[in-house]
Every structure is written in C-alpha cells, then in structure tokens.
Coordinates of C-alpha atoms and ligand atoms in Angstrom, one line a residue:
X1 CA -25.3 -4.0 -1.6
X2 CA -28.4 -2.8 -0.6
X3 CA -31.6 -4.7 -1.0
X4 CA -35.5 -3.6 -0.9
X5 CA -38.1 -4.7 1.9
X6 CA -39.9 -7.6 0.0
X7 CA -36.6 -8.9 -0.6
X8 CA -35.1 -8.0 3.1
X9 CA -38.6 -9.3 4.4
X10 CA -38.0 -13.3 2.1
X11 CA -34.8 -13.3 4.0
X12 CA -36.2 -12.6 7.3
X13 CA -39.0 -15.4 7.0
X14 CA -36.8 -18.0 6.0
X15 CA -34.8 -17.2 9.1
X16 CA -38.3 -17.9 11.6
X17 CA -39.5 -13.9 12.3
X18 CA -42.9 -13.1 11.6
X19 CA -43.4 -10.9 8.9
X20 CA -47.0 -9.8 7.5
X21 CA -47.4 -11.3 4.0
X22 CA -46.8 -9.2 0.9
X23 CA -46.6 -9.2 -3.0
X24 CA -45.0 -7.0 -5.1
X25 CA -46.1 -4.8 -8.3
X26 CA -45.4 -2.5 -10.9
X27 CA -48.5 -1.4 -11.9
X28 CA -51.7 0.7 -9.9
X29 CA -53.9 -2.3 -11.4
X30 CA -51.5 -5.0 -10.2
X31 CA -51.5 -3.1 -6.7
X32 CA -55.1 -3.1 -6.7
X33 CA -55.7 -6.7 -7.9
X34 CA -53.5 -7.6 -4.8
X35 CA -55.4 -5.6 -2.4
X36 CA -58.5 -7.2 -3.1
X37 CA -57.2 -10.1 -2.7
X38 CA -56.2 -9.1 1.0
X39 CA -59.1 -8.1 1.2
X40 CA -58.6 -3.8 0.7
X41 CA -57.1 -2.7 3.9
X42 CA -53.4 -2.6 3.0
X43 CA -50.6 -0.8 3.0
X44 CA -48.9 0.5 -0.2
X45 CA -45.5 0.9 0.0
X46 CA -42.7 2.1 -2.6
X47 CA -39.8 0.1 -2.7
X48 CA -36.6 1.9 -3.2
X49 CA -33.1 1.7 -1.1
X50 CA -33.4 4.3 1.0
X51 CA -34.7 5.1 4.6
X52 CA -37.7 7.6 5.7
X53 CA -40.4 6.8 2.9
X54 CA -42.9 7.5 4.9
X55 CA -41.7 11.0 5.8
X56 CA -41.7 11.3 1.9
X57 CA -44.9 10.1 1.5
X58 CA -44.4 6.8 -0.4
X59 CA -46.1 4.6 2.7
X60 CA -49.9 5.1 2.3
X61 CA -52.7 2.8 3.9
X62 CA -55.6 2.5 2.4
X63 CA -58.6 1.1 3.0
X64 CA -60.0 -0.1 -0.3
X65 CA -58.8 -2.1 -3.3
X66 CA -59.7 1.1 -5.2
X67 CA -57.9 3.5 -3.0
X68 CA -54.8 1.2 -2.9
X69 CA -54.8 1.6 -7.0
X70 CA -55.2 5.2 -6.2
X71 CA -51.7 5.3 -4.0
X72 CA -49.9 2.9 -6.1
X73 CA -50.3 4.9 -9.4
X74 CA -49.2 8.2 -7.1
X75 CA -46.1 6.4 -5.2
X76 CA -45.0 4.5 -8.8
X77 CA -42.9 7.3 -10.5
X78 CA -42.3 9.3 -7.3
X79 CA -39.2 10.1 -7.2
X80 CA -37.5 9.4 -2.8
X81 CA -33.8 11.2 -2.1
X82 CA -33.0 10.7 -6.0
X83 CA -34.0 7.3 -6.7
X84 CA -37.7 6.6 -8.8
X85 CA -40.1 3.9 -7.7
X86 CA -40.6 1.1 -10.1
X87 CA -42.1 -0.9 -7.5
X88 CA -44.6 -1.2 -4.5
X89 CA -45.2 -3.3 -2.0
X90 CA -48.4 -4.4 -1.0
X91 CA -49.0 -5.7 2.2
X92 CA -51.9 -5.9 4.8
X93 CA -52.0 -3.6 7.2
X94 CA -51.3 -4.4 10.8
X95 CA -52.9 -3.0 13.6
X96 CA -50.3 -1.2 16.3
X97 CA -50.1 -1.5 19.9
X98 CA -46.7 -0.2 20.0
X99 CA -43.5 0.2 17.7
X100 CA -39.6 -0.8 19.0
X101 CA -37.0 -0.7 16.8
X102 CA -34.1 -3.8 16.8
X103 CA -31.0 -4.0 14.4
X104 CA -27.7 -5.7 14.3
X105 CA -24.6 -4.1 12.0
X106 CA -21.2 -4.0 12.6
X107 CA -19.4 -2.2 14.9
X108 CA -16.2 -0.5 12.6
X109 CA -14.7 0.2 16.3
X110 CA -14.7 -3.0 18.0
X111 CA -15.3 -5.3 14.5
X112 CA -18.1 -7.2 15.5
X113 CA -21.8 -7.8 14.9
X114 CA -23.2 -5.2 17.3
X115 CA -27.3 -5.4 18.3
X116 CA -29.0 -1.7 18.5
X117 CA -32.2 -1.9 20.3
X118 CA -34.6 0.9 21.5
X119 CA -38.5 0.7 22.8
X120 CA -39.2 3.6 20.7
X121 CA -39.2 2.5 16.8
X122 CA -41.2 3.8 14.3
X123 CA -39.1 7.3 14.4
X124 CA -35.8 8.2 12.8
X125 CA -33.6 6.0 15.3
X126 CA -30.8 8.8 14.8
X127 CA -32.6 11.1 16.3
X128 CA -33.4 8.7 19.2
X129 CA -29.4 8.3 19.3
X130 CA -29.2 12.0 19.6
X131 CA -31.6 13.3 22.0
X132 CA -32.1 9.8 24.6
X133 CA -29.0 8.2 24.1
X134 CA -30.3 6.0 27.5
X135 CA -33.1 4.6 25.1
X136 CA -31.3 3.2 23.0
X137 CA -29.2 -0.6 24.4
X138 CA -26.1 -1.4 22.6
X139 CA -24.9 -5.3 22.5
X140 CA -22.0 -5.9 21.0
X141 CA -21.8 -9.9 19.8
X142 CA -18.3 -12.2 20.2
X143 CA -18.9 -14.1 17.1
X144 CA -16.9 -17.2 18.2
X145 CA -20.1 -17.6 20.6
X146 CA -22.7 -15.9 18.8
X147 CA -25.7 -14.3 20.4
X148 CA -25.8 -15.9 23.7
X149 CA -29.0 -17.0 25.7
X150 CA -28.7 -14.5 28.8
X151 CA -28.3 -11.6 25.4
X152 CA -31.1 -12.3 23.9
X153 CA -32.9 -11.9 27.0
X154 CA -31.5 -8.8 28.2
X155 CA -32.4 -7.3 24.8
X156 CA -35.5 -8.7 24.8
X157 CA -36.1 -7.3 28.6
X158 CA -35.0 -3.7 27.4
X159 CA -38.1 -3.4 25.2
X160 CA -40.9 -5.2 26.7
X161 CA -42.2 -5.6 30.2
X162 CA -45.0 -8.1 29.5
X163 CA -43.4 -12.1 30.1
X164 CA -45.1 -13.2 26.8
X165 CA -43.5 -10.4 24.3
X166 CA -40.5 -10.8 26.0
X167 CA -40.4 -14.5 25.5
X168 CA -41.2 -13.8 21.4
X169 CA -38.4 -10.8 21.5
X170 CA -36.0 -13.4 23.0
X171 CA -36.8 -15.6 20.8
X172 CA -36.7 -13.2 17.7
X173 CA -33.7 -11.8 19.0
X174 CA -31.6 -15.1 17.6
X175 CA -34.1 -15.4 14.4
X176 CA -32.4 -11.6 13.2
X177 CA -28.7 -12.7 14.7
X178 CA -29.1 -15.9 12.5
X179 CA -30.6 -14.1 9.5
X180 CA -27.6 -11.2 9.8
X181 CA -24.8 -13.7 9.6
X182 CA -26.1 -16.4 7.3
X183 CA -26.8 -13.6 4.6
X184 CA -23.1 -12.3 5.6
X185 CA -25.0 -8.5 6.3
X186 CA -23.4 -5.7 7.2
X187 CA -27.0 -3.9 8.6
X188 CA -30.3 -6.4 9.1
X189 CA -33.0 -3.7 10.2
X190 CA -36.6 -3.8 11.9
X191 CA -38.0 -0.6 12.4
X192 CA -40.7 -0.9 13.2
X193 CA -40.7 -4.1 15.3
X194 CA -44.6 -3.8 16.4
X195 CA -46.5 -5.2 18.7
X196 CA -50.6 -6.1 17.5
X197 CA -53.2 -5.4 20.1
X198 CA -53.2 -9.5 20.3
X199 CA -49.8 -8.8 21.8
X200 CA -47.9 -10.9 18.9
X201 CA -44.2 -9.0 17.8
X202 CA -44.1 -8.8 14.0
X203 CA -41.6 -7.1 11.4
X204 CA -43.7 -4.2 9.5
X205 CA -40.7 -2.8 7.8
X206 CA -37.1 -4.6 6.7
X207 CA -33.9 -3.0 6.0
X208 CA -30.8 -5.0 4.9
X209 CA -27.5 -4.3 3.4
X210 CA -25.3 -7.5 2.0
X211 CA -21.3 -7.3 2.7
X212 CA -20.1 -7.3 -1.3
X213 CA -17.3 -9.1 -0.7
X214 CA -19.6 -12.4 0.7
X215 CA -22.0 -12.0 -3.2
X216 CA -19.7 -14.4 -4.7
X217 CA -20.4 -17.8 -1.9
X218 CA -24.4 -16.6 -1.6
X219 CA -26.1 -16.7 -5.3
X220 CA -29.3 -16.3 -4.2
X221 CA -29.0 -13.3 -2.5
X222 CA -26.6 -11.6 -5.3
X223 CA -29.9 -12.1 -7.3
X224 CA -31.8 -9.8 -5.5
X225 CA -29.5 -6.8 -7.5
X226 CA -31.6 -4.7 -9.1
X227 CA -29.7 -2.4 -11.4
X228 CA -32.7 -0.7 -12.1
X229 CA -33.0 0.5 -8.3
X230 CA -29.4 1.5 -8.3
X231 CA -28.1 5.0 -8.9
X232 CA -26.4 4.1 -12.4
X233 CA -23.0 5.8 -12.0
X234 CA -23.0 3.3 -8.7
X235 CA -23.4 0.2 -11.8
X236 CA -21.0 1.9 -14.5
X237 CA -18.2 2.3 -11.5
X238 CA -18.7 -1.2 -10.7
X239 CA -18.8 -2.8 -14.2
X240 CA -15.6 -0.4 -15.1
X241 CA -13.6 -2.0 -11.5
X242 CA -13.8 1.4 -10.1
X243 CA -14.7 2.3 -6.5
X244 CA -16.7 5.2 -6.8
X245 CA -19.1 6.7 -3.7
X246 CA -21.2 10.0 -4.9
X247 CA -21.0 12.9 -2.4
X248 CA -22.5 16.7 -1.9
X249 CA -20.0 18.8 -2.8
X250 CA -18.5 19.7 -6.9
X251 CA -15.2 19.2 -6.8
X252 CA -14.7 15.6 -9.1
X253 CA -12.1 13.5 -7.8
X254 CA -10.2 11.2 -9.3
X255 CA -7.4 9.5 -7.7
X256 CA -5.2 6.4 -7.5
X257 CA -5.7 4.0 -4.5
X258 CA -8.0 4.9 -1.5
X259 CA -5.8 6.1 1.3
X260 CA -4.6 8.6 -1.4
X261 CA -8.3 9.3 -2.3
X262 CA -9.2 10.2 1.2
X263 CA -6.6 12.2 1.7
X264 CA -7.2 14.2 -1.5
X265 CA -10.9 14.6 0.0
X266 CA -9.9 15.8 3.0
X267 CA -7.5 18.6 1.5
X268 CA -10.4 19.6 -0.5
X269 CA -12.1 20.1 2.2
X270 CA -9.6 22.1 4.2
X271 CA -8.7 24.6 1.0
X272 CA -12.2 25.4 1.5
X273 CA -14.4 23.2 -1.5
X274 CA -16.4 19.5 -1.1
X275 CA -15.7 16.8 -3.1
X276 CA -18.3 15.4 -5.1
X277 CA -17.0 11.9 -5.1
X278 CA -14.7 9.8 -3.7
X279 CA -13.2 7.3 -7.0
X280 CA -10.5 5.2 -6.9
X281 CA -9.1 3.8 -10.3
X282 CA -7.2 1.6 -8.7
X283 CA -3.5 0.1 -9.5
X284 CA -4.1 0.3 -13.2
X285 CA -3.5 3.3 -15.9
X286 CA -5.6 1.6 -18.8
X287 CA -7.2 4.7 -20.5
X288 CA -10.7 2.0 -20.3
X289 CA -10.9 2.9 -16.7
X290 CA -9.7 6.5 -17.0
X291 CA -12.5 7.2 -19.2
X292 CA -15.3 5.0 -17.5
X293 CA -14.0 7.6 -14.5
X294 CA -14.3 11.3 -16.6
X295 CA -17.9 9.4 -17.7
X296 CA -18.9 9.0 -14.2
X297 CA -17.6 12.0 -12.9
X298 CA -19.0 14.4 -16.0
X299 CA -22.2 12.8 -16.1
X300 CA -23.3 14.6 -12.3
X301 CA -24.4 18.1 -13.0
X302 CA -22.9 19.3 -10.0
X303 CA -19.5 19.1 -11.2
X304 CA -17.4 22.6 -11.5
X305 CA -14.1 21.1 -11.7
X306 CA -12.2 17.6 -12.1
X307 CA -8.7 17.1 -10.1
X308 CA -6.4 13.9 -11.1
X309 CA -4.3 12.7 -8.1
X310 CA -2.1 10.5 -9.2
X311 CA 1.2 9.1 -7.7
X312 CA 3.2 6.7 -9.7
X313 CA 4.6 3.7 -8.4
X314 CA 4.2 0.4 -10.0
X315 CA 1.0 2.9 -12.4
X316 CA 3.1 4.8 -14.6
X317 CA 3.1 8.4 -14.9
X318 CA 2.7 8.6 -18.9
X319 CA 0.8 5.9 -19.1
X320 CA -2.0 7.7 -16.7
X321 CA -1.4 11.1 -18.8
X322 CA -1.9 8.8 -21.6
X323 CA -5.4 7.9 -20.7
X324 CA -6.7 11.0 -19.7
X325 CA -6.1 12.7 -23.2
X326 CA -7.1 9.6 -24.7
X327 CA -10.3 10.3 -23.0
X328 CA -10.5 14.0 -23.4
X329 CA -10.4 13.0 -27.4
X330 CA -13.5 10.5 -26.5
X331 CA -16.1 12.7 -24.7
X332 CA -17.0 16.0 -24.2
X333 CA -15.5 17.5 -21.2
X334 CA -17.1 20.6 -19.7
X335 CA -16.0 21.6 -16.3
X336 CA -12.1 22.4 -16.5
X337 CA -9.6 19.5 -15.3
X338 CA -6.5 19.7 -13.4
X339 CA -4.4 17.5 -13.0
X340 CA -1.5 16.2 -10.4
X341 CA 1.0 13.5 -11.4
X342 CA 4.2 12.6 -9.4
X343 CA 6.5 9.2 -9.6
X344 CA 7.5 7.4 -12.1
X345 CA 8.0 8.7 -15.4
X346 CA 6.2 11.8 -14.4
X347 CA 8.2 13.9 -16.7
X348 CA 7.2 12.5 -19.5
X349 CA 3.6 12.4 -18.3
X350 CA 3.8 16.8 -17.3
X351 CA 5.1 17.0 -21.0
X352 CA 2.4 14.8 -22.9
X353 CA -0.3 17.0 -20.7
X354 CA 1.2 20.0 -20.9
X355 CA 1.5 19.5 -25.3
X356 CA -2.6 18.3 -24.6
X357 CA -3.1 21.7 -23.1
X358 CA -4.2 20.6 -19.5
X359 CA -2.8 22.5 -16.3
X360 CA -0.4 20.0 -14.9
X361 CA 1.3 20.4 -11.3
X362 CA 3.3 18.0 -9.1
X363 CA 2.6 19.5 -5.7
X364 CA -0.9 17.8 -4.0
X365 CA -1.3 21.3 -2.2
X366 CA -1.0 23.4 -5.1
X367 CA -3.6 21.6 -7.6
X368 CA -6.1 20.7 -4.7
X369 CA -6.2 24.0 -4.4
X370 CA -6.6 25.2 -7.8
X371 CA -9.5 22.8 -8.0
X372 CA -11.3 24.3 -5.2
X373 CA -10.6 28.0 -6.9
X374 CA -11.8 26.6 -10.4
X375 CA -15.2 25.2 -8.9
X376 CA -15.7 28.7 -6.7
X377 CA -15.4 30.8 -9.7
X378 CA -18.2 28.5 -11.8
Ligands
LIG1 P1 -40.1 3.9 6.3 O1 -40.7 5.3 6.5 O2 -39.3 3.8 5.1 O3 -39.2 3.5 7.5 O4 -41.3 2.9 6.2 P2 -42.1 2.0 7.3 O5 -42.4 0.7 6.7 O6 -41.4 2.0 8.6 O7 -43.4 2.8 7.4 C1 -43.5 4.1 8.0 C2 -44.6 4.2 9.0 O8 -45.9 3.9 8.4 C3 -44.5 3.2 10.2 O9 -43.7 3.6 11.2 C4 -45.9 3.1 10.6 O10 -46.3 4.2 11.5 C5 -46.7 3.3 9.3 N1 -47.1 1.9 8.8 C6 -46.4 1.1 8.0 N2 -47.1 -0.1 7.8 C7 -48.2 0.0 8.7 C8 -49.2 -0.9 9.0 O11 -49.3 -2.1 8.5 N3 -50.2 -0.5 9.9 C9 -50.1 0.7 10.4 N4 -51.1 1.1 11.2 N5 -49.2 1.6 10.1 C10 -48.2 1.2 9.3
LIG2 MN1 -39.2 2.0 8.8

C-alpha cells in the first residue's frame, strides 16, 4: 500500500529523523492560511502516490502566503501519471547545501531489507542506477542482527566527508532502518536527504510503501488508506478478493491463480499483443467475482479484447462458464471475449458457452492468440 509524504513524513518523525514541519490542505485558502502562518516562504506540494512531481510541476516554492494560494489552487485538480490531487502539502522551505538520496526496500534476490544510498539525490535515482552505477552503495541488511554499527557508518561515510554530517547520517541511518521494519515497509524513501547551509541532514521528501500482508497487526498505519488517492479499479479488485495490477497494453486478462496468470501474460506477449492487466480471480468460480473482474477489466478504455484462462481443478469448469454469461447478462460488454476452459467438467462448460454464443477453445496457444488478433484488428 502506498502512502503520501505527510503521512510517510508522521512515520519518519516518530522514528527520531528530522523532518521540516508540515500541514496538509484541500483548499488554495487553507494552503494560504498555512503559509502565513510559516511565515510565506513555503513549499506547496501535491500529494498523490506517485514519484517525479516536481518534473510534473506539482512542487512549487513560493515566497508569499499569496503566491502559495496561487500554486495550491493550480496543483489541486492537476492531474500526475493518472491520479488527481485532492491534497497539498504545505511545508517551509529549506535552504540546500546539497541533496543525497538514502532508501531501504527489499531485495526479491537475496530476501532482505537492502539500504540504497547515493551522494547525488534530488534526481531520478534510476537514472543514477543507469549511467554511475559506482554512485550508487548497496547494503544488504541480515535481519537477525539488524543494521549493524560499522553499516551505518560505512553508509553514512559514502555520502558525506565532513565528521559532523557523517555522525547525523550514522545516526539517521538506524532512525530509517527502525522506521522500515516497525511499519513492516517494503520501500521507506528519502530523496532528497539535504543537507542546510548550517550543515544539519533533514528529510525534504518521504516515500513509503506498507507490506499488505503486515495491515492487519499495524492499525494505525492501515488508516492512512486513502481510497480517494487510489486508482479505483485498484479498490473494486480488492473489495471483490481479486488481485488485479493495471498495465500498458489492451489485451484484458482474466485468469485463474497467478502462475497461470503470468504465464498467460507472457504468451501475450510473445503472439505479439500486451496485456492490459494482470487479474487473478482466484480458487473460486462465484459469478460475484467473475463479474467484479469483466467490471474492472471493461471499465479501462484501452481494452480491445477480453481472454478467460481458466484451468479447472478443484474451480469447476461449468461453474466458471456459468459466471461469465451470468455476467455478460449483467453489464454491457463491448470489446469481444474469448474464452479458454480446460479440466474439470469442461465439457459441459464449452457447451453452456458455446449455446451463450462466446468463442470457446481448450488450447492456451490457440485463444491467446486469437486475443491478440481480436485487439490488432480494433
Ligand atoms: P518529487 O519530485 O516528487 O520527488 O518531490 P520532491 O519533494 O523531491 O521535490 C522535488 C524537488 O523540489 C527537490 O529535489 C528540490 O530540488 C525541490 N524542493 C522541494 N522542497 C524544497 C525546499 O524546501 N527547498 C528547496 N530549495 N527546494 C525544494
Ligand atoms: Mn523526491
């Protein structure tokens, strides 16, 4: 789950790092009564979950209470990589002597916590990763131990030169360890990690994404959903039990279990076409979940066609074929569906599609690529 700033930047002041203050609002007047209260030089920024806002213009400094209502009342509304900004941040603006950039996330490879840090923060860190690999210091974390003294120094070393920042990074280095872990996070972000012309290391900017699985044992932090900021086919998948991820492409998946999901994705791909999701209904054939699924799926415009992938084991065949006309008969379906069904019962399934009218097949190479023809030709 993915969290704003404000929210990411609570978490990291409980845990000890310094973080400028900050208040939140939803109106250009609210922004603007805050910034005189900082006195007018302040930052406005929009909070939405997703990186680069500055490249899209909703971080703006101003330097009046007026000007910041000005900002607010553009960046409210704005619209940053599909997501609209119901709120801004508000904070006062720091002076910069020179941005790093320090995260820890896990590492899929070795399964542990993993510290990223690179002296030069403030850009895209990806493109650091790409083009001076040797700026950037991996660490990875054994988290029987957790982040060990001598770590935290070497990290600490590998950014700053000066004794006294490297004291504070040190230092700061355990303050983002403890506030990854005790929030169970699978990214805790600074970026950038500043240092002010008084030489003090503060956190201008907070990125943090919460392991789902750990929502349930930490009720504070599941509060900090806000269904509003979310794309809303993310919030119908989740409410229906469905695990859905939105991609580029148009060919609408819909499969049962996830291995079987990516696999269907990646014959999509090599017939040629994209898929535009991945979507796992899961173990279960109740027509509920198939047409939460044909909701999700026809309510993205870039859509040309709709392949089932379903194999029947325990999830019966008929049952599945069941729900999908059930759900053709519920809501309008425009971009043609095929549909593959093999296991149990699956004769009776290709017959109660077939008397529906849908294209039925039992071969995963045939249908896939069917699907991939069907969204060409749209
Ligand atoms: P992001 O673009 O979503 O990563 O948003 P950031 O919070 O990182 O802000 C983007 C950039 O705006 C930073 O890298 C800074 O250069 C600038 N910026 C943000 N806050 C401040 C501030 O308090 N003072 C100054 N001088 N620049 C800031
Ligand atoms: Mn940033």
């Amino acid at each position: 789950m993915d969290i704003h700033e404000y929210q990411a930047k609570e978490l990291f002041r409980a845990a000890g790092v310094a973080v400028p203050p900050g208040e939140v609002a939803t109106t250009a007047e609210q922004a603007e009564e805050i910034a005189r209260r900082y006195g007018g030089s302040v930052v406005v920024k929009a909070q939405v979950h997703a990186g680069g806002r500055g490249k899209a213009g909703g971080v703006k400094l101003a330097s009046s209470a007026e000007e910041a209502r000005e900002h607010a009342s553009k960046i409210l509304g704005m619209t940053i990589k599909d997501l609209t900004v119901q709120k801004v941040l508000v904070t006062p603006i720091e002076d910069i002597a020179s941005e790093a950039y320090a995260s820890v996330l896990i590492d899929r490879e070795t399964q542990r916590p993993m510290f990223m840090v690179s002296p030069e923060g403030g850009v895209d860190i990806e493109e650091v990763a790409e083009n001076r690999p040797e700026a950037i210091r991996k660490l990875r974390i054994d988290p029987r131990y957790g982040l060990l003294p001598h770590q935290a120094y070497s990290l600490a070393t590998f950014l700053y030169d000066d004794p006294a920042q490297v004291k504070q990074a040190t230092k700061l280095m355990g303050q983002l360890y403890e506030a990854f872990t005790s929030n169970s996070c699978s990214l805790a972000e600074i970026n950038p990690l500043i240092v002010t012309p008084e030489g003090d290391l503060k956190a201008i900017d907070a990125k943090v994404s919460i392991d789902e699985s750990a929502l349930f044992r930490l009720p504070e932090v599941a509060a900090y959903r806000d269904l509003d900021a979310e794309p809303a086919a993310e919030t119908k998948a989740r409410e229906a039990g469905l695990s859905f991820v939105k991609l580029e492409g148009d060919v609408g998946c819909c499969v049962n279990g996830a291995g079987l999901a990516m696999a269907t994705m990646d014959l999509v791909k090599y017939y040629g076409g994209e898929p535009a999701n991945f979507l796992d209904i899961g173990g279960s054939s109740n027509p509920d979940k198939v047409v939460a699924a044909l909701e999700i799926i026809t309510a993205d415009p870039s859509v040309k066609s709709i392949l089932f992938n379903i194999f029947g084991g325990i999830t019966r065949c008929d049952d599945v074929a069941n729900g999908i006309v059930e759900a053709a008969r519920r809501i309008d379906i425009q971009p043609p569906i095929v549909i593959r069904l093999t296991g149990t019962n699956e004769t009776e399934a290709l017959e109660i599609l077939k008397e529906a009218g849908f294209s039925a097949y039992t071969s995963m190479d045939e249908v896939v690529e069917k699907a991939v023809e069907l969204a060409a030709q749209a």
